[in-house]
GROMACS .gro file of C-alpha atoms in nm:
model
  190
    1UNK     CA    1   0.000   0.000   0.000
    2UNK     CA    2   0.098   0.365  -0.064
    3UNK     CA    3   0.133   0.637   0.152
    4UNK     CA    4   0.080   0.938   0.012
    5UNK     CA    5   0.395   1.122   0.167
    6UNK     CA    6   0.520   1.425  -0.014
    7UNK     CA    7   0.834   1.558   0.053
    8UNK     CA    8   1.120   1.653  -0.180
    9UNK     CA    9   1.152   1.344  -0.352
   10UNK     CA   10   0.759   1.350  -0.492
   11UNK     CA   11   0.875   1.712  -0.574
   12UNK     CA   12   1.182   1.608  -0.815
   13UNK     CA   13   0.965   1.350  -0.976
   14UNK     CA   14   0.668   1.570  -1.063
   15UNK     CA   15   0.908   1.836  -1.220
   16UNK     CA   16   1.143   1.522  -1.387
   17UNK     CA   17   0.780   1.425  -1.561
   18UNK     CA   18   0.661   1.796  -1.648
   19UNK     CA   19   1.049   1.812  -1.761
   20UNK     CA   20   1.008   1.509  -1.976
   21UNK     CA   21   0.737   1.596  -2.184
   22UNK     CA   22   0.806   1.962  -2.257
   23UNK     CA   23   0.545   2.097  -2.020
   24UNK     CA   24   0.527   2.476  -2.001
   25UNK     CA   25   0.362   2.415  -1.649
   26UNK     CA   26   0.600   2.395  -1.363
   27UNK     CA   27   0.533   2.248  -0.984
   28UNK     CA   28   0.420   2.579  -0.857
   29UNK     CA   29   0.111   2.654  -1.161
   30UNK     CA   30   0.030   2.239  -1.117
   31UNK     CA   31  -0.001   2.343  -0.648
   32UNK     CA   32  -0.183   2.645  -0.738
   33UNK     CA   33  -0.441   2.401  -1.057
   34UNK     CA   34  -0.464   2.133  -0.794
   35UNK     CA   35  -0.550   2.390  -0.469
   36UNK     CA   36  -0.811   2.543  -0.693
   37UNK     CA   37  -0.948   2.195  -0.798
   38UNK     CA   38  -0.929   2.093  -0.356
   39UNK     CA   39  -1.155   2.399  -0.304
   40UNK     CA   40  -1.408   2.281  -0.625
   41UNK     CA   41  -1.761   2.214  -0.560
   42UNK     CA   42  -1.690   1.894  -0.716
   43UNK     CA   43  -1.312   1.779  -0.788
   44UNK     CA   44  -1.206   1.644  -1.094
   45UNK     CA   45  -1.036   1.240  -1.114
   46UNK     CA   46  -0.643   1.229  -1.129
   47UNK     CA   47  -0.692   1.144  -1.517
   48UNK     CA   48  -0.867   1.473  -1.564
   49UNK     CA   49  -0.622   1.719  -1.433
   50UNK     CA   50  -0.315   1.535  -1.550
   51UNK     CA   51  -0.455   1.548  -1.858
   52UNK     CA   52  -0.466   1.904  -1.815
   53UNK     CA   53  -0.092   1.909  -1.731
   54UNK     CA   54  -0.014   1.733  -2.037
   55UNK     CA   55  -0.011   1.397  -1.987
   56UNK     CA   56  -0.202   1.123  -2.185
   57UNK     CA   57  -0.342   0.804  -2.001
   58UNK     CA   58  -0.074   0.534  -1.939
   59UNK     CA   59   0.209   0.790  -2.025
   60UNK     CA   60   0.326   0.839  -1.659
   61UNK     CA   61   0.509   0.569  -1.463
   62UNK     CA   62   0.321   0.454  -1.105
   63UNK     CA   63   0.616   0.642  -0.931
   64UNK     CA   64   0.528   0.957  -1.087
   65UNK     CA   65   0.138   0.925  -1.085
   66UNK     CA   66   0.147   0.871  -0.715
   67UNK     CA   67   0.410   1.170  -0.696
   68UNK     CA   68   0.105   1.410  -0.844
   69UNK     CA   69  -0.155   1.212  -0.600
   70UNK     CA   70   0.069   1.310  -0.313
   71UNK     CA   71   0.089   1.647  -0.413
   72UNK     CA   72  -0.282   1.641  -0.426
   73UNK     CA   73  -0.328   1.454  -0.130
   74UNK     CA   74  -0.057   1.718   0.061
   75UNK     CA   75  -0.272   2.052  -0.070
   76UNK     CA   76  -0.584   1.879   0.054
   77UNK     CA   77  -0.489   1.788   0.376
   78UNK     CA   78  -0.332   2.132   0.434
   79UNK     CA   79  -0.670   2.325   0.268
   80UNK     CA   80  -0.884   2.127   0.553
   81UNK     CA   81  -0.608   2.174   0.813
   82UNK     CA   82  -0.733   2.332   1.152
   83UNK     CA   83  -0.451   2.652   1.022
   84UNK     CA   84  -0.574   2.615   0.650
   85UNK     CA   85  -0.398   2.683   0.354
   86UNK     CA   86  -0.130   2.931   0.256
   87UNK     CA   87   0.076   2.872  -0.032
   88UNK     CA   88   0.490   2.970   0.063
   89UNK     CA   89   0.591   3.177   0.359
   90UNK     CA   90   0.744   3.475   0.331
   91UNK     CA   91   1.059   3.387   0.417
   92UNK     CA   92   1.040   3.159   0.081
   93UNK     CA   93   0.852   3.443  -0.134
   94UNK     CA   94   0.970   3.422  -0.463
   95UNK     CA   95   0.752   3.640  -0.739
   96UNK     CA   96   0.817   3.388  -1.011
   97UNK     CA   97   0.668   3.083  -0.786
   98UNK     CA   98   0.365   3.320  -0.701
   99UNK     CA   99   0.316   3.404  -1.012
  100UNK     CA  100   0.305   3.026  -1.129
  101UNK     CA  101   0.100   2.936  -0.896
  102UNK     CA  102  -0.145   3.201  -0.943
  103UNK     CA  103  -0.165   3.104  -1.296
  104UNK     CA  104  -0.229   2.764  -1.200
  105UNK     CA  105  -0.449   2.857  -0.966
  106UNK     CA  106  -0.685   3.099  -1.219
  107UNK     CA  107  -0.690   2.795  -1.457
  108UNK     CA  108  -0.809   2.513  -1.176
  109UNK     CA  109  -1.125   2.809  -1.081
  110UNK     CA  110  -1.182   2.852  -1.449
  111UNK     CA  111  -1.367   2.516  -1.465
  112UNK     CA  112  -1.645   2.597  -1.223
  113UNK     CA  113  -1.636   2.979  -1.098
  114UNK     CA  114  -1.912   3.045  -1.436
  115UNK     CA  115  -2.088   2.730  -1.266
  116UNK     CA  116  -2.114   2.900  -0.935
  117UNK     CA  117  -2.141   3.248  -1.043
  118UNK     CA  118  -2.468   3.165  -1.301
  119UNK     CA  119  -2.623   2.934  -1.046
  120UNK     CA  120  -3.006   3.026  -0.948
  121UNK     CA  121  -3.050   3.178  -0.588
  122UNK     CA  122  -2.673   3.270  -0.556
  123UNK     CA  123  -2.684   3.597  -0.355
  124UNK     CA  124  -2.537   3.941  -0.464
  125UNK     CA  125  -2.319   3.909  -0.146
  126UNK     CA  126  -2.209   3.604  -0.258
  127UNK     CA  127  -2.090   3.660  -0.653
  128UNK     CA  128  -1.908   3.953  -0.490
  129UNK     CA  129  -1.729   3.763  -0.228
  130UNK     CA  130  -1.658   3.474  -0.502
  131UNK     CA  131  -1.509   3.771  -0.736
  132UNK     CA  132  -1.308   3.974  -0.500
  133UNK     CA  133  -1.121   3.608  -0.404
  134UNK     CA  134  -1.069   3.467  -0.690
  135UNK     CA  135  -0.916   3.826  -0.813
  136UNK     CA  136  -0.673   3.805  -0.463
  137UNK     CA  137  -0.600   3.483  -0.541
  138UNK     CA  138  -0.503   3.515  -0.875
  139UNK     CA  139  -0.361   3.879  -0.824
  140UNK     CA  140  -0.003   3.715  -0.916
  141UNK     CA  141  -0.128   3.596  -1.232
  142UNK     CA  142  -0.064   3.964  -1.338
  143UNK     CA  143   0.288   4.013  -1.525
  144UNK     CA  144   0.536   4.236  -1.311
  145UNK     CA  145   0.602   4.499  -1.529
  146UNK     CA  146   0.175   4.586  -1.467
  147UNK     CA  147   0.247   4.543  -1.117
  148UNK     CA  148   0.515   4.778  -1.165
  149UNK     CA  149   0.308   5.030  -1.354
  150UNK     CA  150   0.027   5.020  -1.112
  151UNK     CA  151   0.274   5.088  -0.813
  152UNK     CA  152   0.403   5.457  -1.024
  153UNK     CA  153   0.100   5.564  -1.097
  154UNK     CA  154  -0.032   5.522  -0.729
  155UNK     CA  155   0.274   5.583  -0.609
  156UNK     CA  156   0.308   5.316  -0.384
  157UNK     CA  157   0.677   5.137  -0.304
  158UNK     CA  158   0.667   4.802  -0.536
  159UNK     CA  159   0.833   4.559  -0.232
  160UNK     CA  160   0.554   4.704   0.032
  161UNK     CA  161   0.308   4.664  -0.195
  162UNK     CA  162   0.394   4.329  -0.297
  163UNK     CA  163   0.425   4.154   0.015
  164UNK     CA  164   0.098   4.343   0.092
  165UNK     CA  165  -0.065   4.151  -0.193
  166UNK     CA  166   0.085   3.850  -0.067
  167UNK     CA  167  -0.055   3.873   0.257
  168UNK     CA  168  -0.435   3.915   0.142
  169UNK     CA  169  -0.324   3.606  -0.049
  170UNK     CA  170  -0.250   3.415   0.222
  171UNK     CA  171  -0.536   3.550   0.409
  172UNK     CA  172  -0.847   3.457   0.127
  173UNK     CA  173  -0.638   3.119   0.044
  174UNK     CA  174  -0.722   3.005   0.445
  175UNK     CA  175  -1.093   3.041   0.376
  176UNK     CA  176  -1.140   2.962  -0.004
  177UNK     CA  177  -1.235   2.615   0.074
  178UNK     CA  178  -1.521   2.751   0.269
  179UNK     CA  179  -1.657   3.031   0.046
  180UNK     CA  180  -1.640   2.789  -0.247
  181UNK     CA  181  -1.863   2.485  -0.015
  182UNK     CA  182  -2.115   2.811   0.056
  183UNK     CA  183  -2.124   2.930  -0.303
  184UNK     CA  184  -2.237   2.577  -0.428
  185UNK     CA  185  -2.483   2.504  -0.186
  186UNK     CA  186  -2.705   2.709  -0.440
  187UNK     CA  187  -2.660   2.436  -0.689
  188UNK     CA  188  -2.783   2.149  -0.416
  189UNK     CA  189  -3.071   2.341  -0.270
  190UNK     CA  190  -3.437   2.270  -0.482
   0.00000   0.00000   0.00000
C-alpha cells in the first residue's frame, strides 16, 4: 500500500515528468491548478487534471502518478487543516513561484467559478465575495512589469506593496475552501 507522503523526492519526480514531456507548467502553476481543484464544488479524477498538465493516459510511470496524488493529497490535507492553507511563507517568497501558482491557480477556478457564479438563488453578497477572491487569489497571475506600472502611478513602493498583496493572499487562500462549499450550496438546494 501507498502512503501518500510528499516531501522533496515526490517534488523532483513531478518536475522530472513535467520536464520530460516539454510541459510549459512547472510544480508551482500544477499546487496552485490542484488547490483550486481541492476547493471545487466537485473535484475532478487524477486522469482529468493530468490530462490538463499534459499527460495522456498510461504515459506516466506509477512512481510519478502517485508523486502528483501526493501532491494532491498534501494541498488537501493542508486546505482542511485546523490553520488552513497558505501557499509559501514569506521567508520563501519568490515572485516567479507566485506568479506560477497564481496562474495555476486561475486555470483550476476557471472550470467551475461560471458554474457558481450563473447558479439560481446565488446571492449578490455572494458573486461579490466569489469575485473579489478569486481576483486576490489570482492577483499574481498579473505580469510584473503591470504590477510595476500600477505601483508609479499610485505611487506606492513596489516591495511594500507586494508583500501586501501577498498577505491578502494568504489571508483569502485560508478560507477559499469555505466560500467555495457556501457558493455551491445554491446548486444542491431545490
Amino acid at each position: 500500500m501507498y502512503t501518500f507522503t510528499y516531501s522533496d523526492v515526490e517534488q523532483r519526480l513531478i518536475v522530472k515528468a513535467l520536464d520530460a514531456i516539454h510541459s510549459p507548467y512547472t510544480l508551482d502553476f500544477v499546487e496552485g491548478y490542484l488547490f483550486a481543484d481541492v476547493c471545487g464544488p466537485e473535484g475532478q479524477e487524477p486522469e482529468q487534471w493530468l490530462a490538463r498538465f499534459g499527460f495522456s493516459a498510461g504515459q506516466l510511470d506509477e512512481q510519478s502518478v502517485f508523486a502528483f496524488m501526493a501532491l494532491h493529497h498534501h494541498v488537501s490535507e493542508t486546505v482542511y487543516s485546523e490553520h488552513g492553507y497558505a501557499p509559501f511563507t514569506l521567508s520563501a517568497f519568490d515572485l516567479k513561484k507566485i506568479h506560477q501558482w497564481s496562474l495555476g491557480f486561475l486555470d483550476g477556478v476557471g472550470v467551475y467559478a461560471d458554474m457558481l457564479s450563473n447558479a439560481i438563488g446565488q446571492t449578490q453578497e455572494m458573486l461579490e465575495a466569489l469575485q473579489v477572491s478569486i481576483e486576490q487569489l489570482g492577483f499574481f497571475a498579473l505580469p510584473q512589469s503591470q504590477i510595476e506600472q500600477f505601483c508609479m502611478a499610485h505611487d506606492l513602493e513596489f516591495n511594500s506593496f507586494v508583500i501586501e498583496q501577498f498577505a491578502l493572499l494568504q489571508e483569502f487562500s485560508r478560507e477559499f475552501a469555505n466560500l467555495i462549499e457556501a457558493a455551491a450550496q445554491s446548486l444542491f438546494d431545490d
